[in-house]
Short mmCIF file of C-alpha atoms and ligand atoms in Angstrom, two decimals:
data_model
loop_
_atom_site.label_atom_id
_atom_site.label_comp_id
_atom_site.label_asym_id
_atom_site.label_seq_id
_atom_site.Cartn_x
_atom_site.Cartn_y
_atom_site.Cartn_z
CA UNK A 13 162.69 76.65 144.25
CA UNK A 14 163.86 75.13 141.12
CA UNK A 15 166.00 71.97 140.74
CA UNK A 16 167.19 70.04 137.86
CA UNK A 17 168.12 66.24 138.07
CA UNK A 18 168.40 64.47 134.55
CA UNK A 19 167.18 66.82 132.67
CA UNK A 20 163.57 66.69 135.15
CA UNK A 21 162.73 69.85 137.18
CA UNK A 22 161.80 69.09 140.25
CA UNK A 23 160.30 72.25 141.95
CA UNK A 24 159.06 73.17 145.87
CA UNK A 25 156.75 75.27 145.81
CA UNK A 26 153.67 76.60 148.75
CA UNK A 27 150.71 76.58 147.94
CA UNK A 28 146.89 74.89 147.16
CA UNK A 29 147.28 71.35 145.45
CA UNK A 30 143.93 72.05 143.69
CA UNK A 31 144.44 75.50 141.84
CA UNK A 32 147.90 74.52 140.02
CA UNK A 33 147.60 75.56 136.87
CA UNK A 34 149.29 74.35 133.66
CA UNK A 35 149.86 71.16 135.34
CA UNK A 36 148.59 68.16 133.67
CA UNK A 37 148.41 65.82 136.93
CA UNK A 38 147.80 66.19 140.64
CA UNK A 39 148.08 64.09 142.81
CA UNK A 40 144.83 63.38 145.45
CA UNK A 41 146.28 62.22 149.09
CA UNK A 42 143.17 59.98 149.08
CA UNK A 43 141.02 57.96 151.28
CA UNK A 44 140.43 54.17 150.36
CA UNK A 45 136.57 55.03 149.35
CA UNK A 46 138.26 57.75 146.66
CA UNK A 47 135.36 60.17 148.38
CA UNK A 48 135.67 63.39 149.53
CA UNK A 49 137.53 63.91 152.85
CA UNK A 50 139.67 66.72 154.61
CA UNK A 51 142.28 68.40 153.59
CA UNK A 52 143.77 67.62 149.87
CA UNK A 53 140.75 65.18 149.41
CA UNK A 54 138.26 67.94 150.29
CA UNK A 55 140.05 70.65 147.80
CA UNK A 56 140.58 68.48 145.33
CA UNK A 57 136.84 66.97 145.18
CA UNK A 58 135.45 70.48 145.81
CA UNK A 59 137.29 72.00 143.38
CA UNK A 60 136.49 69.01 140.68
CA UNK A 61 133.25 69.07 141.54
CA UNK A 62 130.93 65.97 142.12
CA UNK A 63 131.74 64.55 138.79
CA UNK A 64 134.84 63.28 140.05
CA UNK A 65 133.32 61.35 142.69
CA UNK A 66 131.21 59.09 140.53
CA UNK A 67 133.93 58.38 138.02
CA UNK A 68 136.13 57.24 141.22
CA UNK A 69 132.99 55.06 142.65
CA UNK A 70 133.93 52.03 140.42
CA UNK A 71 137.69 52.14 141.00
CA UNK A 72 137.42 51.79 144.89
CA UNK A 73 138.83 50.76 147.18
CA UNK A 74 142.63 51.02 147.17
CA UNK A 75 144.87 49.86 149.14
CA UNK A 76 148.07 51.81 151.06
CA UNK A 77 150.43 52.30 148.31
CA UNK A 78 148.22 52.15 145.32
CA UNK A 79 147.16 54.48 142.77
CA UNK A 80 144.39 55.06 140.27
CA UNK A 81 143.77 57.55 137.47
CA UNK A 82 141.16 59.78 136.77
CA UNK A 83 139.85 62.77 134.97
CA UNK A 84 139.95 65.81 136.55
CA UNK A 85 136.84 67.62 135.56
CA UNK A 86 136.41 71.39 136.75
CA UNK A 87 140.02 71.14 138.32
CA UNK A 88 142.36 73.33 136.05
CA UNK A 89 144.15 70.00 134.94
CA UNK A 90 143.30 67.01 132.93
CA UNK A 91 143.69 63.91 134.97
CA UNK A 92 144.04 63.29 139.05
CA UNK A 93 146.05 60.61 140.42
CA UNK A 94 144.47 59.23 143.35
CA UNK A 95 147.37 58.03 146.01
CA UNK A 96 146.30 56.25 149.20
CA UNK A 97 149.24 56.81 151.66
CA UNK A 98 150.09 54.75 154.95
CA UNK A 99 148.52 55.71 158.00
CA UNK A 100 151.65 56.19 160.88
CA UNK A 101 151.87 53.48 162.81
CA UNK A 102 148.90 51.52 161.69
CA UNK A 103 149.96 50.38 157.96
CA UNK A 104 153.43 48.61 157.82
CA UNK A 105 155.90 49.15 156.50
CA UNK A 106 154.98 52.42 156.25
CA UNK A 107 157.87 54.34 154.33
CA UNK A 108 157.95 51.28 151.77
CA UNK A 109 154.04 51.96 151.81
CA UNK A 110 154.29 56.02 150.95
CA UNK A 111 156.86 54.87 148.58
CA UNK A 112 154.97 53.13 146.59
CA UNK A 113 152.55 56.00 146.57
CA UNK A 114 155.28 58.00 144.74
CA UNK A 115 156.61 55.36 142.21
CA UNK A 116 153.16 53.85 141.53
CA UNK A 117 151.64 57.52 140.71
CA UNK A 118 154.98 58.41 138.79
CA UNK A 119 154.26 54.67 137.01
CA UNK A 120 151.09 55.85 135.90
CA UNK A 121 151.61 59.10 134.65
CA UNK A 122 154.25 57.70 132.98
CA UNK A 123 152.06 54.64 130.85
CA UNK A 124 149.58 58.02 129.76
CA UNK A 125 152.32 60.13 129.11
CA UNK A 126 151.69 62.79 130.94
CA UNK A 127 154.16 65.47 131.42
CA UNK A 128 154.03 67.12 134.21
CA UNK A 129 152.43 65.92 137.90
CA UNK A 130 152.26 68.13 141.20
CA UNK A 131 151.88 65.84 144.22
CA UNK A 132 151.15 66.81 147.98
CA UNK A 133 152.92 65.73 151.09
CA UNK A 134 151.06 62.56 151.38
CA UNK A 135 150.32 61.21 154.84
CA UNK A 136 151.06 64.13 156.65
CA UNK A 137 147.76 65.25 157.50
CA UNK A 138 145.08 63.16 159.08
CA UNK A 139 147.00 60.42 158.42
CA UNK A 140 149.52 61.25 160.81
CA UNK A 141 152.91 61.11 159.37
CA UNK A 142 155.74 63.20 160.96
CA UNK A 143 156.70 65.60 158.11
CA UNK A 144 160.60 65.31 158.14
CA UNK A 145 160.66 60.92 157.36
CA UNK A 146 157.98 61.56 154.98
CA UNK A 147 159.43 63.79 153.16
CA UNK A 148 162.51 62.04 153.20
CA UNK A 149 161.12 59.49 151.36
CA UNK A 150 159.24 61.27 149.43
CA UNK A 151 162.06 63.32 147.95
CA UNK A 152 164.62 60.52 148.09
CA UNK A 153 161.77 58.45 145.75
CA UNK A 154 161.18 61.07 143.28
CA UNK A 155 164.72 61.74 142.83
CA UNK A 156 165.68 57.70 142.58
CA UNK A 157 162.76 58.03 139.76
CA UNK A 158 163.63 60.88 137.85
CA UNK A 159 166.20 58.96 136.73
CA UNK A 160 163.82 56.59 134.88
CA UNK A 161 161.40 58.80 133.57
CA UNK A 162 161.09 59.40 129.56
CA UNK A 163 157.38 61.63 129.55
CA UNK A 164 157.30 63.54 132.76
CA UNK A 165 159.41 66.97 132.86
CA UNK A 166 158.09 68.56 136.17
CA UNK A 167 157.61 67.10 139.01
CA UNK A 168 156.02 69.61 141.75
CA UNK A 169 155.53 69.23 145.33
CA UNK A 170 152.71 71.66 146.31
CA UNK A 171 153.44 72.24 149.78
CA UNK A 172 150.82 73.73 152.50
CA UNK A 173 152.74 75.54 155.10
CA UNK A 174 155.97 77.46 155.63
CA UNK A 175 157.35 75.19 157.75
CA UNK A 176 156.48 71.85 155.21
CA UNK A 177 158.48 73.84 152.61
CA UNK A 178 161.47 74.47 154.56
CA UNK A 179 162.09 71.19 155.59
CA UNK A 180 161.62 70.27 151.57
CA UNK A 181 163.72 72.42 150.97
CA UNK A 182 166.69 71.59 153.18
CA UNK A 183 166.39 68.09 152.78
CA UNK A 184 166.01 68.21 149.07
CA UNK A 185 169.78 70.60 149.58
CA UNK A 186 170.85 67.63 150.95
CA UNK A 187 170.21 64.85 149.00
CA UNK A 188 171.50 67.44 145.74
CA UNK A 189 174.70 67.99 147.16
CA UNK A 190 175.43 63.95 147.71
CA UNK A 191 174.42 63.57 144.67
CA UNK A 192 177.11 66.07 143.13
N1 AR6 B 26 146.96 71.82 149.14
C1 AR6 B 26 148.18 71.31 149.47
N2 AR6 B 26 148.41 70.68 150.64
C2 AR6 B 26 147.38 70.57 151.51
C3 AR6 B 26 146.09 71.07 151.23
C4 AR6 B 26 145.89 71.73 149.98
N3 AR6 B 26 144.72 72.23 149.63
N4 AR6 B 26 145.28 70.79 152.30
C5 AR6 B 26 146.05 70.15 153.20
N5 AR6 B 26 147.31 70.02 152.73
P1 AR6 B 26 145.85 65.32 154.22
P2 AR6 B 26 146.73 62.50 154.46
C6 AR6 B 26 148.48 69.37 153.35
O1 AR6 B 26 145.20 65.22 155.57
O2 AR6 B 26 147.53 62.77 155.67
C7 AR6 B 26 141.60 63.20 154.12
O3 AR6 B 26 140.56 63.54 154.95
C8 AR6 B 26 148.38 69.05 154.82
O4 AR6 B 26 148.80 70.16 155.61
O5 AR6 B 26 145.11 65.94 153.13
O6 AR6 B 26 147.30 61.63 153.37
C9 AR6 B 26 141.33 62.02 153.22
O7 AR6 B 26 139.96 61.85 153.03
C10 AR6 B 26 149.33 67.87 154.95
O8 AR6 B 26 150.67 68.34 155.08
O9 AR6 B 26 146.27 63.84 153.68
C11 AR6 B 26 141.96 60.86 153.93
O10 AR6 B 26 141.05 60.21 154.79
C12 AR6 B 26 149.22 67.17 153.61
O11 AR6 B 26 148.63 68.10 152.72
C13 AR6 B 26 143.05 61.47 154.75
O12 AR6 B 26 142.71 62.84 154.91
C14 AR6 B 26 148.38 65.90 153.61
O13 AR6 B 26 147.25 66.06 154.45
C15 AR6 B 26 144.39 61.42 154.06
O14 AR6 B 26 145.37 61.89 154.96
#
């Protein structure tokens, strides 16, 4: 699913976060060590291969929120952005928290000029966020950026199951149509 806001494409699609090709970011739904985890963490690091943990050694931790830059070694792209999201109902507030996550990877793809950046649903896995608020916020923070971006084009949200990109999908409906 294709959408176009400001001249940005913003695009749903299902699939793996680490074998999106012709992508020049993705985004890592990280842990605060940056090391490899479960779920996008795992692909991600297995996929980059163990290079990427020693270049993220030195920039750990982060905190909820924050993001960091890195290369992305055997990964078919050329830098990850490394988000760590809130975990539900531990790290408050947490939509202002996954918020940040979006605007402060955004931020920094922006300052390297990077055109395109594929993110996850952060904090919906082992972290424990319901899927419908995240994504909420989520899409309702991409879309308040898009306005402001000058180098990124396409904006992809890489989504895991059927069910995650349905309720992208109506929700991003949504927020389109108010918008119009
Ligand atoms: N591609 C796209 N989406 C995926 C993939 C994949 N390969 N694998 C899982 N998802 P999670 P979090 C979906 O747990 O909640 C790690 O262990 C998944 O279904 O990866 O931010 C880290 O080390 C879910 O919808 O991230 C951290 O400790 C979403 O991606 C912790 O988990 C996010 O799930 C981070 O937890």
């Amino acid at each position: 699913m294709k959408y176009t806001i400001n001249g940005i494409t913003l695009e749903l699609i299902r699939g793996d976060i680490a074998s999106q090709q012709y992508i020049t970011a993705v985004v890592n739904a990280a842990n605060a060590e940056l090391r490899i985890g479960g779920g996008v963490a795992g692909a991600i690091h297995r996929a980059a291969g163990t290079g990427l943990e020693k270049e993220c050694k030195p920039l750990a931790p982060i905190r909820p929120g924050e993001a960091v830059i890195t290369g992305a070694h055997n990964l078919p792209n050329k830098y990850v952005i490394h988000c760590l999201g809130p975990v539900y109902g531990v790290d408050k507030p947490e939509d202002e928290l996954l918020a940040n996550c979006y605007r402060n990877a955004l931020k920094i793809a922006e300052e390297q000029g990077i055109d395109s950046v594929a993110f996850p649903a952060i904090s919906t896995g082992a972290f424990g966020y319901p899927l419908e608020p995240a994504a909420e916020t989520a899409l309702h923070t991409v879309v308040a950026e898009a306005k402001k971006l000058k180098s990124v084009k396409l904006i992809r949200f890489v989504l895991f199951g059927e069910r995650d990109l349905e309720v992208h999908r109506q929700l991003l409906d949504g927020i389109i149509e108010k918008m119009s």
